[in-house]
PDB file of C-alpha atoms in Angstrom:
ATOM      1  CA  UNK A 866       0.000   0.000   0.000  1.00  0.00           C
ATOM      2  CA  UNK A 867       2.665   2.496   1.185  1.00  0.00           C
ATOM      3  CA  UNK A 868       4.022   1.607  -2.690  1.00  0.00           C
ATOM      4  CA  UNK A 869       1.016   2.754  -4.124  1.00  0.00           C
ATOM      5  CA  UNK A 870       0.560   5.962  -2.129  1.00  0.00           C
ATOM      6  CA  UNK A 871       4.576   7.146  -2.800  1.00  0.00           C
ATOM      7  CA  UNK A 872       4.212   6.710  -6.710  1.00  0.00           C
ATOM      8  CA  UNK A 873       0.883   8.691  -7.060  1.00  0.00           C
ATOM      9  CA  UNK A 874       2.339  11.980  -7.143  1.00  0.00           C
ATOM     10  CA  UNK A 875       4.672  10.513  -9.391  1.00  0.00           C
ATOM     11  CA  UNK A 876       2.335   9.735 -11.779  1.00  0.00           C
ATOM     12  CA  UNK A 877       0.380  12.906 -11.227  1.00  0.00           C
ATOM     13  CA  UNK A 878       3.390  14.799 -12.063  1.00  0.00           C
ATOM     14  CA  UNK A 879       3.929  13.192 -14.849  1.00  0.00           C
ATOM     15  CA  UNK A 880       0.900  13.290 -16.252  1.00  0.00           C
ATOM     16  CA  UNK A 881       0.848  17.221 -15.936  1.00  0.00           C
ATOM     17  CA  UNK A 882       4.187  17.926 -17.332  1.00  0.00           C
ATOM     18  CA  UNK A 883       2.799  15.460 -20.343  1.00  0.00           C
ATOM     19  CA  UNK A 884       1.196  18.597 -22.054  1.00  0.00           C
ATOM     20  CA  UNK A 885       4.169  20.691 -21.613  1.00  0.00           C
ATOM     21  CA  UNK A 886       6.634  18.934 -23.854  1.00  0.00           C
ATOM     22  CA  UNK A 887       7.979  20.462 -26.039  1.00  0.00           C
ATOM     23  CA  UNK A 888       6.617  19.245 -29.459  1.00  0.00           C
ATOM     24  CA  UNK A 889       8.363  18.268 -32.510  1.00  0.00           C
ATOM     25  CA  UNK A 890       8.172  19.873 -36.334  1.00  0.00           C
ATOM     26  CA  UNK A 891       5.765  18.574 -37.858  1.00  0.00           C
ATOM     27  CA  UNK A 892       5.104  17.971 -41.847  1.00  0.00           C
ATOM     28  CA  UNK A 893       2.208  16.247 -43.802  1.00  0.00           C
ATOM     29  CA  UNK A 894       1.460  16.638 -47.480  1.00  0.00           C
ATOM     30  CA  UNK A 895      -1.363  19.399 -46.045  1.00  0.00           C
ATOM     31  CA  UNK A 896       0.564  21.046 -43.530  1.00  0.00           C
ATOM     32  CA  UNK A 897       4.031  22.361 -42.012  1.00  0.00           C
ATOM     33  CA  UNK A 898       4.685  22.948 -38.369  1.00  0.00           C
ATOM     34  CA  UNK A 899       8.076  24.530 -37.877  1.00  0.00           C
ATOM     35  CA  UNK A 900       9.497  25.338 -34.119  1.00  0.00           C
ATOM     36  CA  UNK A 901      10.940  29.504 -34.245  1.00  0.00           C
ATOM     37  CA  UNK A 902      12.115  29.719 -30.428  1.00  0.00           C
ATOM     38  CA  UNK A 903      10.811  28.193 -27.118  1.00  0.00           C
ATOM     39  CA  UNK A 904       7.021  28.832 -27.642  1.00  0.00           C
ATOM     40  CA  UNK A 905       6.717  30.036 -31.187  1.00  0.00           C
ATOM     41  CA  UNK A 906       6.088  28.241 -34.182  1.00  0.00           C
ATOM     42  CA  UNK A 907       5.214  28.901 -37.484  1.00  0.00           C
ATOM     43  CA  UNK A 908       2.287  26.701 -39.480  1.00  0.00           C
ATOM     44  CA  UNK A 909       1.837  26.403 -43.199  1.00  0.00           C
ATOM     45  CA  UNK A 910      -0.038  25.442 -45.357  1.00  0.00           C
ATOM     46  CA  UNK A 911      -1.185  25.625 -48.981  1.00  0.00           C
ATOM     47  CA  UNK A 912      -3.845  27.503 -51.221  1.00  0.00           C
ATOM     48  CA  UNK A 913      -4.894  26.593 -54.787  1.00  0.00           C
ATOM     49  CA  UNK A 914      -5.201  30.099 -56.609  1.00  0.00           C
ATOM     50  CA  UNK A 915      -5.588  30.375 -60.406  1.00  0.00           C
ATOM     51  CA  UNK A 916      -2.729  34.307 -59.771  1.00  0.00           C
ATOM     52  CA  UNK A 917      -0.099  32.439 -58.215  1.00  0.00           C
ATOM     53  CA  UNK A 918      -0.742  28.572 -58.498  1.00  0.00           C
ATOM     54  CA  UNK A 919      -0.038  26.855 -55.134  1.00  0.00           C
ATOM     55  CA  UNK A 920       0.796  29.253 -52.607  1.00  0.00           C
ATOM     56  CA  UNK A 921       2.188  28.755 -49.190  1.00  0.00           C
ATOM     57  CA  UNK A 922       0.105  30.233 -46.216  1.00  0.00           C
ATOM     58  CA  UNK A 923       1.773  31.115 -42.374  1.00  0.00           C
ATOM     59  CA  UNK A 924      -0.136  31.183 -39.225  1.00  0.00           C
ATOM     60  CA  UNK A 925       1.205  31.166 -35.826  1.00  0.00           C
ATOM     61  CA  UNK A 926       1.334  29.298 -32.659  1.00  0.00           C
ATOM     62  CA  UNK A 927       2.116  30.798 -29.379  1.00  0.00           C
ATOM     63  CA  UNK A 928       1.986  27.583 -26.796  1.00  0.00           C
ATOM     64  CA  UNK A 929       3.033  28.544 -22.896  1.00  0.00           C
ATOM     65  CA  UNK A 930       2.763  25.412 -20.309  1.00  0.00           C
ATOM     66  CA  UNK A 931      -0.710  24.171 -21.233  1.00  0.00           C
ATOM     67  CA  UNK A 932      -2.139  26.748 -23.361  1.00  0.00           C
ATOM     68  CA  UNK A 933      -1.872  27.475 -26.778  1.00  0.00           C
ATOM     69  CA  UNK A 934      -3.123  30.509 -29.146  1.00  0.00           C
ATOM     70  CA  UNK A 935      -3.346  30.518 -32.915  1.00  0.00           C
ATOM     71  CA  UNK A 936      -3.347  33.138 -35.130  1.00  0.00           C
ATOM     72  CA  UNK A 937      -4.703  32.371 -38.620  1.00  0.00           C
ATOM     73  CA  UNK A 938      -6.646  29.008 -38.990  1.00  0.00           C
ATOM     74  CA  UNK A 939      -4.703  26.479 -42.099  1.00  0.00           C
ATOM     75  CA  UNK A 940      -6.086  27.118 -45.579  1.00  0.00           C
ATOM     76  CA  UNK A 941      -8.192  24.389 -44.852  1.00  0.00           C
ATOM     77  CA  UNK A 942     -10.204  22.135 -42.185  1.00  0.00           C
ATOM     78  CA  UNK A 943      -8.188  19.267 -42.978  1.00  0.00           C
ATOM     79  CA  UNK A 944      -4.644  21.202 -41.948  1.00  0.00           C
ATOM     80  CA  UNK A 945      -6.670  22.738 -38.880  1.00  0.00           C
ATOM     81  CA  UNK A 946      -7.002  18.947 -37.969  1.00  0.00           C
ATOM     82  CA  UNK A 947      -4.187  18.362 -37.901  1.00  0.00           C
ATOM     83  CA  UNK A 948      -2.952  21.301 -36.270  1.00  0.00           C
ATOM     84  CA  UNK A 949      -5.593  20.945 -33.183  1.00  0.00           C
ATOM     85  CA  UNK A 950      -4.113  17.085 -33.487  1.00  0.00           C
ATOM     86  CA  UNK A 951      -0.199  18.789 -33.270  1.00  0.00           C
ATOM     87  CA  UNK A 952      -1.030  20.740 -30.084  1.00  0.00           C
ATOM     88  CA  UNK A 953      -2.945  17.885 -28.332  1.00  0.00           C
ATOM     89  CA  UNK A 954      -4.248  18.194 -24.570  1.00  0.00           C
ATOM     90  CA  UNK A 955      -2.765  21.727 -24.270  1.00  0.00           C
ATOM     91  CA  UNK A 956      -5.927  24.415 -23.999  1.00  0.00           C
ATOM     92  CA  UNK A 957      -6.300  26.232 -27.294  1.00  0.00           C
ATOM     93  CA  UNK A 958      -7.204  29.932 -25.929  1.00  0.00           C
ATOM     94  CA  UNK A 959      -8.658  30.587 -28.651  1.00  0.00           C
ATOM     95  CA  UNK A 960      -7.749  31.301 -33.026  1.00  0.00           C
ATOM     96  CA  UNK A 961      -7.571  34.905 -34.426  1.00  0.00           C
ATOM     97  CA  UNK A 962      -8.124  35.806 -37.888  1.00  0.00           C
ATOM     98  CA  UNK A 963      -6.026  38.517 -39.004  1.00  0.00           C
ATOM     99  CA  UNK A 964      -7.911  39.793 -42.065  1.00  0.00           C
ATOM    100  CA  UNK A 965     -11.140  38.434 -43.626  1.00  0.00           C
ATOM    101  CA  UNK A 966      -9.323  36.105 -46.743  1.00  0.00           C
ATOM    102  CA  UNK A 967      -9.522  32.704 -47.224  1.00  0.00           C
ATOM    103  CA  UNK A 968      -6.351  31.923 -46.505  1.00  0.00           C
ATOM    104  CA  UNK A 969      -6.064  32.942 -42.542  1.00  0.00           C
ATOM    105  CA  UNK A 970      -9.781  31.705 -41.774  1.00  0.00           C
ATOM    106  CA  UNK A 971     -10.556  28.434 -44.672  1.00  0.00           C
ATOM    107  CA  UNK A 972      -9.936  25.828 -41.930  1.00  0.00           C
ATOM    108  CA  UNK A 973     -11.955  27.726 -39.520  1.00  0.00           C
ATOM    109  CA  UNK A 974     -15.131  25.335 -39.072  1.00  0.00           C
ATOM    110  CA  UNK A 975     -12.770  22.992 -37.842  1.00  0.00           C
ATOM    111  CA  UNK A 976     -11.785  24.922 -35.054  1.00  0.00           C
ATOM    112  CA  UNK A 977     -15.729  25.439 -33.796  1.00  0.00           C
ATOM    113  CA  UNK A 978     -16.118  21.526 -34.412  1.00  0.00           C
ATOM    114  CA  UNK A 979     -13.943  21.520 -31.435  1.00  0.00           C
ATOM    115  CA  UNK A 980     -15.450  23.801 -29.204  1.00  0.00           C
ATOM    116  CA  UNK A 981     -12.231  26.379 -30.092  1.00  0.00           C
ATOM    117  CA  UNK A 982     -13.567  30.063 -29.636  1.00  0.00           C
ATOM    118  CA  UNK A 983     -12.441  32.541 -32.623  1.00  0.00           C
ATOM    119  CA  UNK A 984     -12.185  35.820 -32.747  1.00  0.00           C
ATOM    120  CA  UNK A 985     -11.839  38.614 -34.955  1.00  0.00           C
ATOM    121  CA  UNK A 986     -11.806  42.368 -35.462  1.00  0.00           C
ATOM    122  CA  UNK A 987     -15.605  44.018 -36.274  1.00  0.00           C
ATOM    123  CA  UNK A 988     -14.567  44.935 -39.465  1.00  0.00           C
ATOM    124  CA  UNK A 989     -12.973  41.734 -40.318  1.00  0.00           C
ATOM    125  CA  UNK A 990     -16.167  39.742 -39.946  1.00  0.00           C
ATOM    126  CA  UNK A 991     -18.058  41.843 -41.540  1.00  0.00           C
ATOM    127  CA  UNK A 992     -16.382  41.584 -44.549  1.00  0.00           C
ATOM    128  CA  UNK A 993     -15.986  37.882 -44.310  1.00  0.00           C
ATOM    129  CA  UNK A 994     -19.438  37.763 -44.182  1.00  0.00           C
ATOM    130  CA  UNK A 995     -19.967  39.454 -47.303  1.00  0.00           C
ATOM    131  CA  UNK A 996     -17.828  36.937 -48.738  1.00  0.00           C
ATOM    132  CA  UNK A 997     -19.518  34.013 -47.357  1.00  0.00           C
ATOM    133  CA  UNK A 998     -17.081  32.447 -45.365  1.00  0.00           C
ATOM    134  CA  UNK A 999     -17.441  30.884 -41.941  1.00  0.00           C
ATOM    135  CA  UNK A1000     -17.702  33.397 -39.355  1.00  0.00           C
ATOM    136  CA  UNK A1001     -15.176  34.202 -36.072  1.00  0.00           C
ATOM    137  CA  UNK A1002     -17.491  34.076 -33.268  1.00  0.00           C
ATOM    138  CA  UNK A1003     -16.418  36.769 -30.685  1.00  0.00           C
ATOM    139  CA  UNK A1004     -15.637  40.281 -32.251  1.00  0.00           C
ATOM    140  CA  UNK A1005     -13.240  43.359 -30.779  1.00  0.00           C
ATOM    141  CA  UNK A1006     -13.020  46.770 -31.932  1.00  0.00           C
ATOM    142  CA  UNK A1007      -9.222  47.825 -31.840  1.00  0.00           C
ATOM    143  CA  UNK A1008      -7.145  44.967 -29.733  1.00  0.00           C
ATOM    144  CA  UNK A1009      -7.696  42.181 -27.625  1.00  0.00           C
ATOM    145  CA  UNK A1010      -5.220  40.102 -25.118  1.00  0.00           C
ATOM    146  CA  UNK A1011      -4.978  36.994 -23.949  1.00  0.00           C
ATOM    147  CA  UNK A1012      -3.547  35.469 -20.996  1.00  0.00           C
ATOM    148  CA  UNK A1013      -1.518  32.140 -22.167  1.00  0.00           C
ATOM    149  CA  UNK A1014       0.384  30.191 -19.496  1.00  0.00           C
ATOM    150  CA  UNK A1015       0.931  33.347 -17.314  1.00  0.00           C
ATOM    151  CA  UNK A1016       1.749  35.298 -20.420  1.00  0.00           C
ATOM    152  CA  UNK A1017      -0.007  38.143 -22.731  1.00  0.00           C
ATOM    153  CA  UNK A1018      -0.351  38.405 -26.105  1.00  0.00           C
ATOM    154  CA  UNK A1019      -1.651  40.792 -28.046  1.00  0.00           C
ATOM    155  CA  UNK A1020      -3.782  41.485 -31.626  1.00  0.00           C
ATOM    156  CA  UNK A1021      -3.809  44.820 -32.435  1.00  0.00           C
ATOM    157  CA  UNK A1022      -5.212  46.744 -35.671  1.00  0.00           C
ATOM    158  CA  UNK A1023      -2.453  49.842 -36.349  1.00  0.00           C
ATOM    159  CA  UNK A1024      -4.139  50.364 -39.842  1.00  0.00           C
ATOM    160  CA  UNK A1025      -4.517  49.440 -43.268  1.00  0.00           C
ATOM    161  CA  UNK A1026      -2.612  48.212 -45.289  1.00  0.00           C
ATOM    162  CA  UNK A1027      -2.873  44.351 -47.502  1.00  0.00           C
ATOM    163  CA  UNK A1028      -6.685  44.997 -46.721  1.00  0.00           C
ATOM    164  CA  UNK A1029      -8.153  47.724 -44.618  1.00  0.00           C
ATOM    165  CA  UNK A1030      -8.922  44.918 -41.428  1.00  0.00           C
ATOM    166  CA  UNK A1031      -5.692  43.760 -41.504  1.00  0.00           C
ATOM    167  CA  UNK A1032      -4.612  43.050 -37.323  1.00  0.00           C
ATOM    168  CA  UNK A1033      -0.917  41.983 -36.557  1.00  0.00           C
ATOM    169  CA  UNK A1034      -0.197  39.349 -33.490  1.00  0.00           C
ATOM    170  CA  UNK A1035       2.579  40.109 -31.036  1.00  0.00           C
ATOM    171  CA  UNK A1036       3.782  38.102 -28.148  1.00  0.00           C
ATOM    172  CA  UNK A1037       6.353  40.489 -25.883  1.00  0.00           C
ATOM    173  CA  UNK A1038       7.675  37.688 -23.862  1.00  0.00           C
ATOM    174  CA  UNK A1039       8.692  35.909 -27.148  1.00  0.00           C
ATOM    175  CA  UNK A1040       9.573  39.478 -29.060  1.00  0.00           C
ATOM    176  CA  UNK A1041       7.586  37.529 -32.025  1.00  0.00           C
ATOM    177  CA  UNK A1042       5.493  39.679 -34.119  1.00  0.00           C
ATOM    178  CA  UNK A1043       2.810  37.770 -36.700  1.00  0.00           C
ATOM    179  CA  UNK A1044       2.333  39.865 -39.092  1.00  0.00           C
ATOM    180  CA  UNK A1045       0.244  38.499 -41.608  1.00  0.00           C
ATOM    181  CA  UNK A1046      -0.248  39.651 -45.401  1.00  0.00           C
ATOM    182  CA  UNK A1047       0.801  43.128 -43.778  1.00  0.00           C
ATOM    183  CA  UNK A1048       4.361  42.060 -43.979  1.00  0.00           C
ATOM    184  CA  UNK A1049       6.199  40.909 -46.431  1.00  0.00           C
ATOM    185  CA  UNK A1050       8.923  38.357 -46.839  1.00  0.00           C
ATOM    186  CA  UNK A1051      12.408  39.443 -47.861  1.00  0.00           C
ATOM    187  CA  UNK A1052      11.968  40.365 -51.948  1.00  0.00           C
ATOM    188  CA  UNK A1053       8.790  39.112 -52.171  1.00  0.00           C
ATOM    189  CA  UNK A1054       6.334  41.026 -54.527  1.00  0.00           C
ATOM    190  CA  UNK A1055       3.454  43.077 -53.769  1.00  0.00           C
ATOM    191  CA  UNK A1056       1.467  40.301 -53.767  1.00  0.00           C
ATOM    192  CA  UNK A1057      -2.524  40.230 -54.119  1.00  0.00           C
ATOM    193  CA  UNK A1058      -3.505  44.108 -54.122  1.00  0.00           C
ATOM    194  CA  UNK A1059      -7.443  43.383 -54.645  1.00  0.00           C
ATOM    195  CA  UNK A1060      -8.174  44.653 -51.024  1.00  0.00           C
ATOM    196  CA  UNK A1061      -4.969  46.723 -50.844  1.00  0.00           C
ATOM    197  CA  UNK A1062      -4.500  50.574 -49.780  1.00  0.00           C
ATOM    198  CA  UNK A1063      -1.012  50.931 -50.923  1.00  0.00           C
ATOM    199  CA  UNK A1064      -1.153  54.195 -49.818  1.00  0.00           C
ATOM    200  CA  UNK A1065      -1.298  53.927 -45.748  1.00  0.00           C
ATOM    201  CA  UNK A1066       0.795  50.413 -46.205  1.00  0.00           C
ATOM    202  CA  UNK A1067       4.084  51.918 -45.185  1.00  0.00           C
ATOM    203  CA  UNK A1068       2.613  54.479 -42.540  1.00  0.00           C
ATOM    204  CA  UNK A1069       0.879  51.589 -40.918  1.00  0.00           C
ATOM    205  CA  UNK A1070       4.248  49.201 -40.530  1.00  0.00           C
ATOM    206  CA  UNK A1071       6.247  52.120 -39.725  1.00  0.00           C
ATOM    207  CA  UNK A1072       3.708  52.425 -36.976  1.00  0.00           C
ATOM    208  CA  UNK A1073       4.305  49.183 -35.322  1.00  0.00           C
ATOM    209  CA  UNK A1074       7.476  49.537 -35.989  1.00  0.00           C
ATOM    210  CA  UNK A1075       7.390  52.360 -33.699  1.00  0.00           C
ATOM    211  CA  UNK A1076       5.079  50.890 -31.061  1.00  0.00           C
ATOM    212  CA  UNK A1077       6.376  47.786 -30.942  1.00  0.00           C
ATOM    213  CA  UNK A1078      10.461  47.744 -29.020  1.00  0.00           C
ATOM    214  CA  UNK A1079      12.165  45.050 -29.576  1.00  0.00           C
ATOM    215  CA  UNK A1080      10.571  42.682 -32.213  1.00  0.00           C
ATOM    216  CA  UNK A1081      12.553  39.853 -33.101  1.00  0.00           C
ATOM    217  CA  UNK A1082      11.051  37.297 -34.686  1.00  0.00           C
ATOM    218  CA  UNK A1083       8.735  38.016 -37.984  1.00  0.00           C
ATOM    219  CA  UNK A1084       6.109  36.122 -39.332  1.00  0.00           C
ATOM    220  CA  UNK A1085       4.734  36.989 -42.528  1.00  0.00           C
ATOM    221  CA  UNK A1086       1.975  35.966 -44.662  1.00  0.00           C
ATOM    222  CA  UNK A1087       3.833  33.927 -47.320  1.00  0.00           C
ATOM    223  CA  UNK A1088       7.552  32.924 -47.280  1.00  0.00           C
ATOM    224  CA  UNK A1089      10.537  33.226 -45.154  1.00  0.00           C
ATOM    225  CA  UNK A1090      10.135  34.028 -41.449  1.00  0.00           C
ATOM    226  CA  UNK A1091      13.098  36.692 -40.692  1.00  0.00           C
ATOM    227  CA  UNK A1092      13.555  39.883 -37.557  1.00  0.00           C
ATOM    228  CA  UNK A1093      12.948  43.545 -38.226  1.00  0.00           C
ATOM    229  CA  UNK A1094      14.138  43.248 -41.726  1.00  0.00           C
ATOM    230  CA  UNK A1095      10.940  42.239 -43.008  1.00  0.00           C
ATOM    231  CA  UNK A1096       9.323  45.530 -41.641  1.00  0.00           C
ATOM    232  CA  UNK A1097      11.812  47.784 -43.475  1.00  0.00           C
ATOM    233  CA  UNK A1098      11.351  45.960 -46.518  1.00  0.00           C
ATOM    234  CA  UNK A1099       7.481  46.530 -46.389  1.00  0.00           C
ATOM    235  CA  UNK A1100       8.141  49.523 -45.891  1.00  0.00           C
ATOM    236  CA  UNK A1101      10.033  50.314 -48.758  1.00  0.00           C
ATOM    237  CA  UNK A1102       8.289  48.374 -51.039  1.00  0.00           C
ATOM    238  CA  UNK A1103       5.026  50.302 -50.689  1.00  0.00           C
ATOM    239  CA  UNK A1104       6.803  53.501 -49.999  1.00  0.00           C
ATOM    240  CA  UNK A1105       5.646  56.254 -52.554  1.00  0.00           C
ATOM    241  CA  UNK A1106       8.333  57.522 -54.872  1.00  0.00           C
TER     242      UNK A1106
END
């Protein structure tokens, strides 16, 4: 009996460090997981557009003992499957869609399958319901936080830009900014301008750039992750001549 009693907090223990492991990359024909620093990772995955043929799509993952935020859902419900299946028992705070395309919110029915609460700006799903898409549940106006493991992080609308609801993700503990289709990847082009207002795009990243000390590590929308590089070349890129 005495045996019994000693190894039960040894298997409670054990059991509650279980979810805090850290996790592995993680690649499937439908989706990429790759591991950035401690808590950040980067997810891809792919769109089918008749522009640009198959393009590559980044989200984030912010994961903190046993909680985990998202920003952007896969392109698709099958990739959100698998992510939600990547991050296992860990509490999933919560997914935010960045801007109302189909490529940060197309695996978003997934998410509400599994009880996952959404959110969005106003403005963002209102436009994606115009479009049709599935809709983030809970709205804010200009930022929300969340508290993961102990920590905050942040989404934050500092103005238009790729489209005129575009919202950024930033994580201070981790100095990891997502930044969506708002930021570009190191000589990419302008990309998709359907939605665009090329002329507050560079106002609007020099204004996180501003707000925001110490960034990091950079997310964006397609392509390479990189630091504060990827902010001065949006900048430049949409800078008037």
């Amino acid at each position: 009996m005495k045996n019994i009693i000693y190894l039960l907090p040894i298997l409670i223990l054990t059991s509650c460090k279980s979810t805090r492991l850290p996790l592995k990359n993680y690649e499937s024909e439908t989706l990429k997981i790759q591991k950035l620093s401690n808590h950040i990772y980067r997810h891809i995955s792919y769109l089918e557009t008749d522009s640009y043929g198959k393009v590559s799509c980044n989200g984030m993952v912010y994961l903190n003992g046993n909680d985990a935020l998202v920003f952007d859902t896969p392109t698709n419900n099958k990739a959100s499957s698998e992510l939600i299946d990547w991050i296992g028992k860990r509490k999933i705070k919560g997914v935010v869609v960045t801007h109302f395309h189909i490529d940060c919110l197309g695996g978003l029915k997934e998410f509400h399958l599994n009880d996952i609460e959404s959110y969005a700006s106003k403005l963002t799903i209102e436009l994606a319901k115009k479009d049709g898409q599935e809709l983030p549940r809970q709205s804010f106006d200009d930022k929300i936080a969340f508290v993961v493991g102990k920590k905050i992080a942040y989404a934050q609308f500092f103005g238009q830009g790729h489209t005129k609801d575009n919202v950024v993700g930033y994580v201070p503990s981790e100095k990891a900014l997502f930044g969506g289709c708002l930021i570009k990847a190191l000589n990419a082009g302008k990309g998709n301008l359907e939605d665009a207002n090329t002329n507050q795009w560079s106002t609007t990243v020099e204004r996180i750039k501003n707000k925001i000390d110490g960034i990091e590590v950079v997310i964006p929308g397609h392509g390479k992750n990189g630091g504060n590089e990827l902010l001065d070349f949006t900048i430049q890129l949409f800078k008037e001549k």
